[in-house]
XYZ file of C-alpha atoms in Angstrom:
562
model
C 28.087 -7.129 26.849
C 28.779 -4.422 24.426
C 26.091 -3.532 21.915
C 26.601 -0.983 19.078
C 23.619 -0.218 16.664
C 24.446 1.508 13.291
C 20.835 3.407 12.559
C 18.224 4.347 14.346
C 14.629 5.148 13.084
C 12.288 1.947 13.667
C 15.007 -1.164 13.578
C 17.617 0.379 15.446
C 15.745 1.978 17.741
C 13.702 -0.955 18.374
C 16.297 -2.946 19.246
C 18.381 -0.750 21.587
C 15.157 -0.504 23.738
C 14.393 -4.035 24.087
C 18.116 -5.130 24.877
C 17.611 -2.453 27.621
C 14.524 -4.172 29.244
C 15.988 -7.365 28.809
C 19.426 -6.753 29.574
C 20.234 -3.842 32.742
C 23.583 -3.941 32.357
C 24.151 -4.335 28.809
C 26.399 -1.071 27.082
C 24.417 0.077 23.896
C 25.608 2.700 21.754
C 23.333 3.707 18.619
C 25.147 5.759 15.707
C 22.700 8.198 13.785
C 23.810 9.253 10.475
C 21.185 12.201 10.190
C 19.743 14.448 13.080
C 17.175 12.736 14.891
C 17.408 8.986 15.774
C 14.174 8.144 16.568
C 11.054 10.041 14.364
C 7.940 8.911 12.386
C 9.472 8.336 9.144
C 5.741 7.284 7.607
C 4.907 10.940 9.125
C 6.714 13.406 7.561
C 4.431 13.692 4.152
C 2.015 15.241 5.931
C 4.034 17.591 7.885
C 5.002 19.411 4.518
C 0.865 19.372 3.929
C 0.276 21.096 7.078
C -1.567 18.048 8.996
C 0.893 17.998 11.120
C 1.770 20.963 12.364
C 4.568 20.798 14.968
C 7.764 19.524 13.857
C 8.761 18.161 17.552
C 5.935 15.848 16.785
C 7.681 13.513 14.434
C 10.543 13.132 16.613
C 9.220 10.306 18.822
C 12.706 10.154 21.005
C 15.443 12.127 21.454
C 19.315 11.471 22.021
C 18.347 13.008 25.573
C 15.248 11.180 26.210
C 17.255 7.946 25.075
C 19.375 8.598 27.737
C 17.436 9.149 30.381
C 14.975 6.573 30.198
C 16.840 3.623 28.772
C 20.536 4.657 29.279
C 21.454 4.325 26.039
C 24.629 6.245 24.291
C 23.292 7.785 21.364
C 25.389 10.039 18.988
C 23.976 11.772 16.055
C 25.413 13.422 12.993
C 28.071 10.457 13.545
C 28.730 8.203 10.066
C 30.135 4.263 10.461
C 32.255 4.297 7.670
C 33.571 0.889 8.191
C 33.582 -2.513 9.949
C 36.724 -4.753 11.036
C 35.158 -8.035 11.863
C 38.221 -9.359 12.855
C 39.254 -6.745 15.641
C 35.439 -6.436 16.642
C 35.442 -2.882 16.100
C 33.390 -0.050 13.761
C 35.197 3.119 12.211
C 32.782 6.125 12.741
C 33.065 9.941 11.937
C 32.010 12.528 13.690
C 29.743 14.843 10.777
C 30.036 17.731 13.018
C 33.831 17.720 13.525
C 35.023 15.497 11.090
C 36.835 13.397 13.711
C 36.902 9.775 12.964
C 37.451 7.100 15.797
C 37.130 3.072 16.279
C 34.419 1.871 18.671
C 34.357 -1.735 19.940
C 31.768 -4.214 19.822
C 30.596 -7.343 21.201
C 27.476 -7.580 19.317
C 26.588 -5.405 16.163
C 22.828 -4.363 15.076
C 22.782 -3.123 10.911
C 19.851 -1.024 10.706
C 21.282 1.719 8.056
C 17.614 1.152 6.312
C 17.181 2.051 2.741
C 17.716 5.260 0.516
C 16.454 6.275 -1.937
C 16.628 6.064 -5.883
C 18.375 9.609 -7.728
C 18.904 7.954 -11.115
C 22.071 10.131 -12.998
C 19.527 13.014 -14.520
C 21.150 15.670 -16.276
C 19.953 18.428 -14.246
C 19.585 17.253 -10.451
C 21.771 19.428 -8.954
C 19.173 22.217 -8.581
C 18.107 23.301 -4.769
C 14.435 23.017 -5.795
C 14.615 19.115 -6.721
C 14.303 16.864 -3.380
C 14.239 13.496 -2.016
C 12.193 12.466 1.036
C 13.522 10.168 3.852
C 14.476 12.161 7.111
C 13.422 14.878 8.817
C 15.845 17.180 7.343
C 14.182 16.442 3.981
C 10.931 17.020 5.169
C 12.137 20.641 6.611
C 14.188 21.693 3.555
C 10.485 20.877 1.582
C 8.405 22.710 4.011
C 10.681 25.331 4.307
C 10.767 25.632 0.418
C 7.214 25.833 0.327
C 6.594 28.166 2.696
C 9.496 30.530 1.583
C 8.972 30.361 -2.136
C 5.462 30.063 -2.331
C 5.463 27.538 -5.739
C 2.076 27.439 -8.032
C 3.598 24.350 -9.539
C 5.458 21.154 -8.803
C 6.403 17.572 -9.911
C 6.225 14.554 -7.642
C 7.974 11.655 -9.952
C 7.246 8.235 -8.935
C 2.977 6.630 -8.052
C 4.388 4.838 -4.998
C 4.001 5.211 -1.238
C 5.724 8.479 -0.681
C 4.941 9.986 -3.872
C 0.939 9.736 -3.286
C 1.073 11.548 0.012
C 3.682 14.065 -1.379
C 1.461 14.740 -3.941
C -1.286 14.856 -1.744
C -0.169 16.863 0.945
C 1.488 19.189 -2.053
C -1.947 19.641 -3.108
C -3.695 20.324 0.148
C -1.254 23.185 0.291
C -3.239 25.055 -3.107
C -0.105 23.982 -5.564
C -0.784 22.332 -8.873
C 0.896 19.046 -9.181
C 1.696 16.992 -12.012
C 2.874 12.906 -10.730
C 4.425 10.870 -13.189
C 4.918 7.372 -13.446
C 6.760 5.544 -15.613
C 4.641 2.366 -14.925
C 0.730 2.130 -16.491
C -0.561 2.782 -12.703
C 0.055 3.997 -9.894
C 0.629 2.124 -6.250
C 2.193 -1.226 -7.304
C 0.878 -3.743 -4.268
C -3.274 -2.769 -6.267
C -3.607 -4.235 -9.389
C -4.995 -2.487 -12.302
C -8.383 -2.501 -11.382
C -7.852 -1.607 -7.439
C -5.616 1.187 -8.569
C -8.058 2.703 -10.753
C -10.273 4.166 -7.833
C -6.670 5.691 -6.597
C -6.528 7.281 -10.150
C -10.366 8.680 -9.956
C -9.809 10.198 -6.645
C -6.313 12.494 -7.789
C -7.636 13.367 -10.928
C -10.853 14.297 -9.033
C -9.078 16.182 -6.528
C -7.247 18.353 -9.340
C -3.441 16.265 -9.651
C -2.492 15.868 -13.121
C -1.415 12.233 -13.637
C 0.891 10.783 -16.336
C 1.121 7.422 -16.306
C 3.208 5.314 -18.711
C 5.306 7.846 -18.852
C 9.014 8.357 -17.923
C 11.544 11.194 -17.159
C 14.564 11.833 -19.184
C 16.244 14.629 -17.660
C 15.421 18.355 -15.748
C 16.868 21.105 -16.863
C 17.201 24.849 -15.042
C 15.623 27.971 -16.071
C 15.558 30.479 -14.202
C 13.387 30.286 -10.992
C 11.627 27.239 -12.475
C 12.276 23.972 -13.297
C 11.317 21.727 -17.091
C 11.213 17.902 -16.269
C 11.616 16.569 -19.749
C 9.794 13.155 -20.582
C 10.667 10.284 -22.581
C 7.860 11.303 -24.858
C 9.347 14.307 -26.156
C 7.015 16.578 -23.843
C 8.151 18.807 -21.130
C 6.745 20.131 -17.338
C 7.012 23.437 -16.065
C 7.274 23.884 -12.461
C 8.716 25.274 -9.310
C 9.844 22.341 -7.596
C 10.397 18.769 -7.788
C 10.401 15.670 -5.732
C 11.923 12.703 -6.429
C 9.960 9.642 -5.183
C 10.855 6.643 -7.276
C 11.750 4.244 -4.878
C 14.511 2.855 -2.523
C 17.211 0.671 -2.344
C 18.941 -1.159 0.579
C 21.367 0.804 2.106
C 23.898 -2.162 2.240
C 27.359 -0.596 1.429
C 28.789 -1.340 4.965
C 28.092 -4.965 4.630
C 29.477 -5.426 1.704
C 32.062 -4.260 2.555
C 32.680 -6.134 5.332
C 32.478 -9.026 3.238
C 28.790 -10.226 4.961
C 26.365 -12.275 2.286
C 23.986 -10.226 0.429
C 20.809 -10.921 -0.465
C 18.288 -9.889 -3.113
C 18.955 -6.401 -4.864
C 22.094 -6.209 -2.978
C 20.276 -6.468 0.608
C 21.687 -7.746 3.709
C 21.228 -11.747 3.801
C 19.691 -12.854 7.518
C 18.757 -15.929 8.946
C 15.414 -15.922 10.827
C 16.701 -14.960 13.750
C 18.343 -11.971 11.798
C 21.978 -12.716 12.217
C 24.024 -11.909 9.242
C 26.889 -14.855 7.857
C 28.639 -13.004 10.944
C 27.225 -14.629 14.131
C 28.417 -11.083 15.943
C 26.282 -9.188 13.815
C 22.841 -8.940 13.360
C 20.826 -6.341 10.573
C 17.353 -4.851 10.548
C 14.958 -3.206 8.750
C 14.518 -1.667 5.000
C 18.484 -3.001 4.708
C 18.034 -6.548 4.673
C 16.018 -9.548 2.927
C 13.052 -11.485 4.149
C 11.037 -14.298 3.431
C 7.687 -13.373 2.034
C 4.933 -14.671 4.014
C 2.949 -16.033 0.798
C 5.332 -16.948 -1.727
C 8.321 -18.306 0.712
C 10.639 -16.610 -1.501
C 13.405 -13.804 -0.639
C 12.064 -10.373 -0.810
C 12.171 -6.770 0.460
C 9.350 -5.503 1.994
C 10.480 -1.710 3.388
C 7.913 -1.048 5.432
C 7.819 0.304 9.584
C 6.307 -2.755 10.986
C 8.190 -5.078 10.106
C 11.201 -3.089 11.137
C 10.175 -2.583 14.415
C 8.954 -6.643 14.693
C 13.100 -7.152 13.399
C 14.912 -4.989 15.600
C 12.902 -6.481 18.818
C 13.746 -10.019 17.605
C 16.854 -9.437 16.754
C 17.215 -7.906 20.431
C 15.672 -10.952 22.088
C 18.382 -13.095 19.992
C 21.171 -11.235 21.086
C 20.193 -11.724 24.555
C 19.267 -15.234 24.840
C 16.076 -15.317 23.470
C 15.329 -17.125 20.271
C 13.083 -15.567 18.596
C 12.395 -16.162 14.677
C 10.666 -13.784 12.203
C 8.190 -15.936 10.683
C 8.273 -13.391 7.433
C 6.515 -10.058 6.048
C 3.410 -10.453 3.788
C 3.342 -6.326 3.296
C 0.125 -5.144 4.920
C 0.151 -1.724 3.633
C -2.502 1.093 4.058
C -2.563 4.483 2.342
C -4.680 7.619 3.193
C -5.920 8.882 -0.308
C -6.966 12.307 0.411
C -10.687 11.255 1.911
C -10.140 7.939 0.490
C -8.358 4.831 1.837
C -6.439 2.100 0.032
C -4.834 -1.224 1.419
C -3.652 -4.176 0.912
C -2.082 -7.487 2.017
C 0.028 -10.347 0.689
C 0.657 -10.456 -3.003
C -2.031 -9.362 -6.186
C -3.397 -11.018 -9.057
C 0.003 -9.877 -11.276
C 2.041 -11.421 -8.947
C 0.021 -14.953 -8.654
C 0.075 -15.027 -12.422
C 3.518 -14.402 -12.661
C 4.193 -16.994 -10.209
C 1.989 -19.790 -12.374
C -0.585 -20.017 -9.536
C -4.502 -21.424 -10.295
C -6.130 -19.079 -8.389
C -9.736 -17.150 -8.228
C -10.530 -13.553 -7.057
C -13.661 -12.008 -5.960
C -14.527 -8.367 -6.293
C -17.318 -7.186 -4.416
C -18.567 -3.576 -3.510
C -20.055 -3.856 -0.013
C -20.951 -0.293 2.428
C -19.119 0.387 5.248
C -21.875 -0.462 7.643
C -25.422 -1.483 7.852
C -27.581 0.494 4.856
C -30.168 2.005 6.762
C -27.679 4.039 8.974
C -26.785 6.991 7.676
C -23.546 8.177 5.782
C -22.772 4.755 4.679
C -20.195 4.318 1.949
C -19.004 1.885 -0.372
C -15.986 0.217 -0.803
C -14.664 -2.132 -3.068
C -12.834 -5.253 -1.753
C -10.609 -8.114 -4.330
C -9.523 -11.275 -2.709
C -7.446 -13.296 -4.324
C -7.176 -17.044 -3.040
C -5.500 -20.483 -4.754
C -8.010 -23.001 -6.030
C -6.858 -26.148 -4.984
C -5.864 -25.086 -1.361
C -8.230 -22.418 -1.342
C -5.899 -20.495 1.010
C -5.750 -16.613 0.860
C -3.346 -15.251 -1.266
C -3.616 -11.921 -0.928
C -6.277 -8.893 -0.928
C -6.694 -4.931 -1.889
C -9.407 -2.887 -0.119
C -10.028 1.022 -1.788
C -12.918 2.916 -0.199
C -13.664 5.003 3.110
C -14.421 4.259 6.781
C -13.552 0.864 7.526
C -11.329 -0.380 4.982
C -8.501 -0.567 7.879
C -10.081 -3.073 10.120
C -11.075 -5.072 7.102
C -7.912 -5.788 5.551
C -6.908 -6.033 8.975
C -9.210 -8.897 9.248
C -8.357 -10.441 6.005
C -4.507 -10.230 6.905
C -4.852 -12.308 10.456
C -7.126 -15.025 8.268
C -4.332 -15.522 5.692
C -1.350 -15.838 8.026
C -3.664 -17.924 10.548
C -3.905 -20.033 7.000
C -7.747 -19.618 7.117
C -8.871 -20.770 3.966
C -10.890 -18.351 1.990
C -14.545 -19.798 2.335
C -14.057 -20.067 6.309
C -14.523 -15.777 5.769
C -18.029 -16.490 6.445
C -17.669 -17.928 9.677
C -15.597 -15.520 11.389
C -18.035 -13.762 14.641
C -16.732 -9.982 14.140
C -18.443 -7.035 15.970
C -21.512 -5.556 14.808
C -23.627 -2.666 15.348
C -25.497 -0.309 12.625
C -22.502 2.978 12.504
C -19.258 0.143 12.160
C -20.890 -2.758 10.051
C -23.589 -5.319 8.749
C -24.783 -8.262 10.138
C -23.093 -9.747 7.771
C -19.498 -7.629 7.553
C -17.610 -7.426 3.790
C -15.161 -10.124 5.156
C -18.201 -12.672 5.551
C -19.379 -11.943 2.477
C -16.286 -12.348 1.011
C -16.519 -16.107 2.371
C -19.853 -16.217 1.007
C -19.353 -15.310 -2.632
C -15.591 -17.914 -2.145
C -18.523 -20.976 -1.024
C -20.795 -19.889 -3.752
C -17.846 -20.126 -5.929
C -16.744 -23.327 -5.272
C -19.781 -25.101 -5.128
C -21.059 -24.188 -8.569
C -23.735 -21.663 -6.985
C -22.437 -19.015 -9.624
C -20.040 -18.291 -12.283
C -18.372 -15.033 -13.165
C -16.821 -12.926 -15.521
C -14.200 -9.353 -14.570
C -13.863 -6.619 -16.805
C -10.858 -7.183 -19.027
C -13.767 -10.175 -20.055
C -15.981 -7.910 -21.369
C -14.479 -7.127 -24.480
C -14.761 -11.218 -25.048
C -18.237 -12.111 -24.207
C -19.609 -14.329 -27.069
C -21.710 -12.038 -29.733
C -24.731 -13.588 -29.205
C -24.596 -13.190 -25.201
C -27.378 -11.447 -23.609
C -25.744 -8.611 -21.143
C -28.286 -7.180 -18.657
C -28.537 -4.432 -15.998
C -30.450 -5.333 -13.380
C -30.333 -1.872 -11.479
C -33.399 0.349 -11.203
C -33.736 2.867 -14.591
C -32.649 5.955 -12.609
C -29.056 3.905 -12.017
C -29.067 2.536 -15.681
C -29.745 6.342 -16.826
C -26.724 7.827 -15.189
C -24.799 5.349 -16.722
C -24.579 1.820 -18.206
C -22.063 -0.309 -19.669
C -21.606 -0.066 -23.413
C -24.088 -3.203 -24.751
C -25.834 -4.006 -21.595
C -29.938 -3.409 -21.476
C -31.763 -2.345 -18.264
C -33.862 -5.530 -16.951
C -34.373 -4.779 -13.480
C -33.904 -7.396 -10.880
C -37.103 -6.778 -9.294
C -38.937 -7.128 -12.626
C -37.132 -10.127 -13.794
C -39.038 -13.482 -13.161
C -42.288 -11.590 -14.677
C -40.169 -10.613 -17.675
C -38.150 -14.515 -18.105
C -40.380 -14.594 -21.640
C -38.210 -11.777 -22.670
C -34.783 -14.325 -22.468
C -33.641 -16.519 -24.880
C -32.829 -20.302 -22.716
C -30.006 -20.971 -25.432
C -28.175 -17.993 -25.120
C -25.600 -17.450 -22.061
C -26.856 -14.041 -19.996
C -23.723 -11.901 -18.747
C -25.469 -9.570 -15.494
C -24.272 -6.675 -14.154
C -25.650 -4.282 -10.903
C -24.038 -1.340 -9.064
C -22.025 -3.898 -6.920
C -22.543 -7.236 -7.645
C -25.327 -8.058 -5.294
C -28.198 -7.892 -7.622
C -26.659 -9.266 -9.944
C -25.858 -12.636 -8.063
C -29.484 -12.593 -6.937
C -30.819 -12.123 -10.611
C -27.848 -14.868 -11.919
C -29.971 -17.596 -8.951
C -33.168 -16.885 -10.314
C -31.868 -17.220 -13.963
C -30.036 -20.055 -13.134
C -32.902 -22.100 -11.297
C -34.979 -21.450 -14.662
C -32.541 -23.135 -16.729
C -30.451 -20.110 -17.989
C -26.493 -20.430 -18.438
C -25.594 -16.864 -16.291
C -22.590 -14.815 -15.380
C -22.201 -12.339 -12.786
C -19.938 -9.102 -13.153
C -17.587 -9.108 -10.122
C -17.431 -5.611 -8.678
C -20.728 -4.446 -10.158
C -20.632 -1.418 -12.455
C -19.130 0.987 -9.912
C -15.509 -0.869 -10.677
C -16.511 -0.734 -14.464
C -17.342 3.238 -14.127
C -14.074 3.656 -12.471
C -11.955 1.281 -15.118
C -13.778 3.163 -17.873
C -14.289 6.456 -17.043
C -11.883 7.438 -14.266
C -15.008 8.215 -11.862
C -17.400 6.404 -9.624
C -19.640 6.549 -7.023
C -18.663 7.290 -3.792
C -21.617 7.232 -1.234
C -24.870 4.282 -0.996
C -27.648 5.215 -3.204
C -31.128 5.255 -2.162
C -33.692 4.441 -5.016
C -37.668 3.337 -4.332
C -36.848 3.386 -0.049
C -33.746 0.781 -0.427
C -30.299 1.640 0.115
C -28.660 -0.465 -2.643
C -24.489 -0.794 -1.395
């Protein structure tokens, strides 16, 4: 059996190695289009920022090393122009010699991934404006960096790449302006989520303009102007380009092979194309999301690599099936971390879903350990099944294995108040007795069974007139800041000061993260009051208000309050 890959990267090269271990004397030939067929795409942000300092470290194999380990013909720099399904065969040129050739197949492997998005600007065409997606993009960047030396530079587009170009642009001393054209940055957060994202690069010096779109660049000199929609105008030295990707799917297309979604590659589960010969992985083709059920494109390494090994297994015997990709994502943030998993709050009310969220601002770890930090968690879950939907973790240490947690529980089909049952590890430096996830489950079951009621932030501005809004923090917290309309009742102080409350008017509570809040809304509650709690506590109202908030546990009167 004759295998030929077109792409390397994570599908391609995923696949060739597991047809090797299943298959000794199978013939596998991988065609490269750029350089290197096997390197840490998700790496190569921070090798312009200097966190990576090697460039042999992103390549993770070689043509050579390909060779010698799995026997596996590799051939870089080499370009499949076309494919003849008929005669079993894929035209390819040779980039270094311009030679073009037919090689035979048995079984093909699509993994040409995606590329990504140059919209027809007047003005692109100058050397300083880049794209990022291989290795030789991330050298032409570093190399313009370190050669030029630039004060100032754009980064256009708040998604994945863009963040840690701006980032690692940044941790190299330059000024950077990132515009999006959307209201916020990192699409898979909501509005809320993404706000702590906004705090931290406006914190850490990056200019952000959000709702706000380019029109065209235009050349002077040395430097480059990157006009905006809104009249206005950005000076700078460079430019990148991150605005997104689109399938790579011109070679099935034109081979007549069903397309998908946005023009992807169409695959069954065991991702084989309308072509039984030939299979596609990766960025290139459409899946079925994990949540909704529906077609999507989810670009993203994992899932590539989980393709090209089933696709592998299929081609050999094995039937494998991808059950679907619910986009676990995870994004360093300078010090910061943000994640999430399966789909947000827009999406489930674009989708007519009855669903609930909770937002709660747990630490880290236990709060008597030192150096615990906060971070803010939103699960979003359906009412009726109570099933996870999806959730969106921003904070510090930890916020990995927690979405990590929360990921396994919704494709186990966990539903969202067994949280509190799960046994996860505990010791003071990693986590509380009772971890964020659990108390995630705990807030869900408080929820549900009428325990407490809530209100979120874009319900402030609609609390009845004659509600009572309190602050049950200690007066140092209230003094360094308070919500507009709230008064300072602290929760320690409250069933002494009940008198103060008026029984016929509904009380809307608020704390630094929503703890003492839900303690004061029990106590309130088992004295006859109508109360609300403020998911998220004021630290998610600081940051949604004020593009700040607090980053480390407090201690006030001997308690750590998370």
């Amino acid at each position: 059996m004759k295998v030929v890959i077109v792409g390397g990267v994570a599908g391609g090269a995923s696949a060739a190695a597991r047809i090797r271990r299943l298959d000794e004397q199978a013939e596998i030939v991988i065609f490269e289009r750029s350089g290197h067929v096997s390197y840490a795409n998700s790496g190569l942000p921070y090798y312009i920022g200097g966190a990576i300092e090697a460039q042999s470290a992103l390549t993770l194999q070689t043509p050579e090393s390909f060779r010698r380990r799995f026997r596996i013909q590799v051939h870089v720099r080499h370009d499949v122009l076309s494919i003849d399904r008929e005669a079993k065969t894929v035209l390819v040129k040779n980039l270094e010699t311009g030679e073009t050739f037919a090689e035979s197949y048995d079984k093909l492997v699509l993994a040409p991934g995606a590329k990504p998005i140059r919209p027809p600007f007047e003005g692109l065409d100058h050397p300083a404006i880049f794209t990022l997606r291989t290795v030789e993009d991330t050298l032409r960047i570093r190399n313009f960096a370190d050669q030029n030396h630039p004060k100032e530079a754009t980064v256009v587009g708040g998604g994945f790449i863009g963040l840690e170009v701006a980032e690692n642009l940044c941790e190299r001393g330059i000024r950077v302006t990132l515009v999006e054209k959307a209201p916020q940055l990192l699409a898979p957060l909501d509005e809320d989520m993404a706000s702590f994202v906004h705090a931290k690069f406006r914190k850490k010096g990056v200019r952000l303009l959000l709702n706000t779109a380019v029109s065209r660049f235009e050349h002077d000199g040395e430097e480059i102007l990157t006009h905006l929609d809104d009249g206005k105008s950005i000076r700078g030295q460079m430019v990148v380009l991150a605005i997104g990707v689109a399938p790579d799917a011109t070679l099935a297309k034109q081979a007549g092979l069903e397309l998908g979604v946005k023009g992807s590659i169409a695959v069954d589960t065991h991702m084989r194309t309308s072509d039984p010969c030939i299979f596609a992985v990766g960025d290139a083709v459409q899946v079925r999301h994990g949540v909704t059920g529906q077609p999507a494109l989810v670009s993203l390494a994992g899932p590539a690599n989980k393709q090209g090994r089933i696709a592998a297994d299929n081609i050999c015997g094995l039937p494998s099936v991808f059950g679907g990709a619910y986009g676990s994502s995870i994004l360093k943030v300078f010090d910061m971390t943000a994640a999430s998993t399966g789909i947000n709050e827009r999406m489930a009310k674009a989708m007519g879903l009855v669903y609930e969220k909770l937002v709660l601002s747990p630490a880290n770890h236990a709060s008597y350990y030192p150096g615990g930090r906060v971070m803010t968690m939103k699960v979003i879950y359906e009412k009726k099944t109570l099933r996870i939907l999806g959730a969106q973790i921003v904070g510090f240490d930890g916020v990995d294995k927690r979405i990590d947690v929360l990921a396994t529980a919704m494709q186990t089909g966990m539903q969202v108040t067994e949280l509190k049952d799960l046994d996860l590890a505990y010791a003071p430096p990693y986590s509380s007795a009772k971890d964020p996830v659990n108390m995630a489950g705990f807030m869900a079951e408080n929820i549900e069974e009428g325990l407490v009621k809530q209100f979120h932030y874009e319900q402030i501005a609609l609390l009845p007139e004659d509600a009572v809004r309190l602050d049950t923090r200690t007066p140092e917290e209230f003094e360094r800041g308070h919500a507009q309309g709230f008064v300072n009742l602290p929760l320690d102080e409250l069933r002494e000061r009940l008198g103060e409350l008026d029984e016929s008017k509904p009380i809307y509570v608020m704390c630094q993260s929503g703890l003492r809040s839900y303690l004061a809304c029990r106590i309130l509650t088992e004295h006859g009051f109508e109360c609300y709690n403020f998911s998220g506590g004021y630290r998610l109202y600081e940051s949604m208000t004020q593009n700040r908030f607090e980053e480390n546990t407090r201690t006030s009167c001997g308690v750590i309050h998370a």
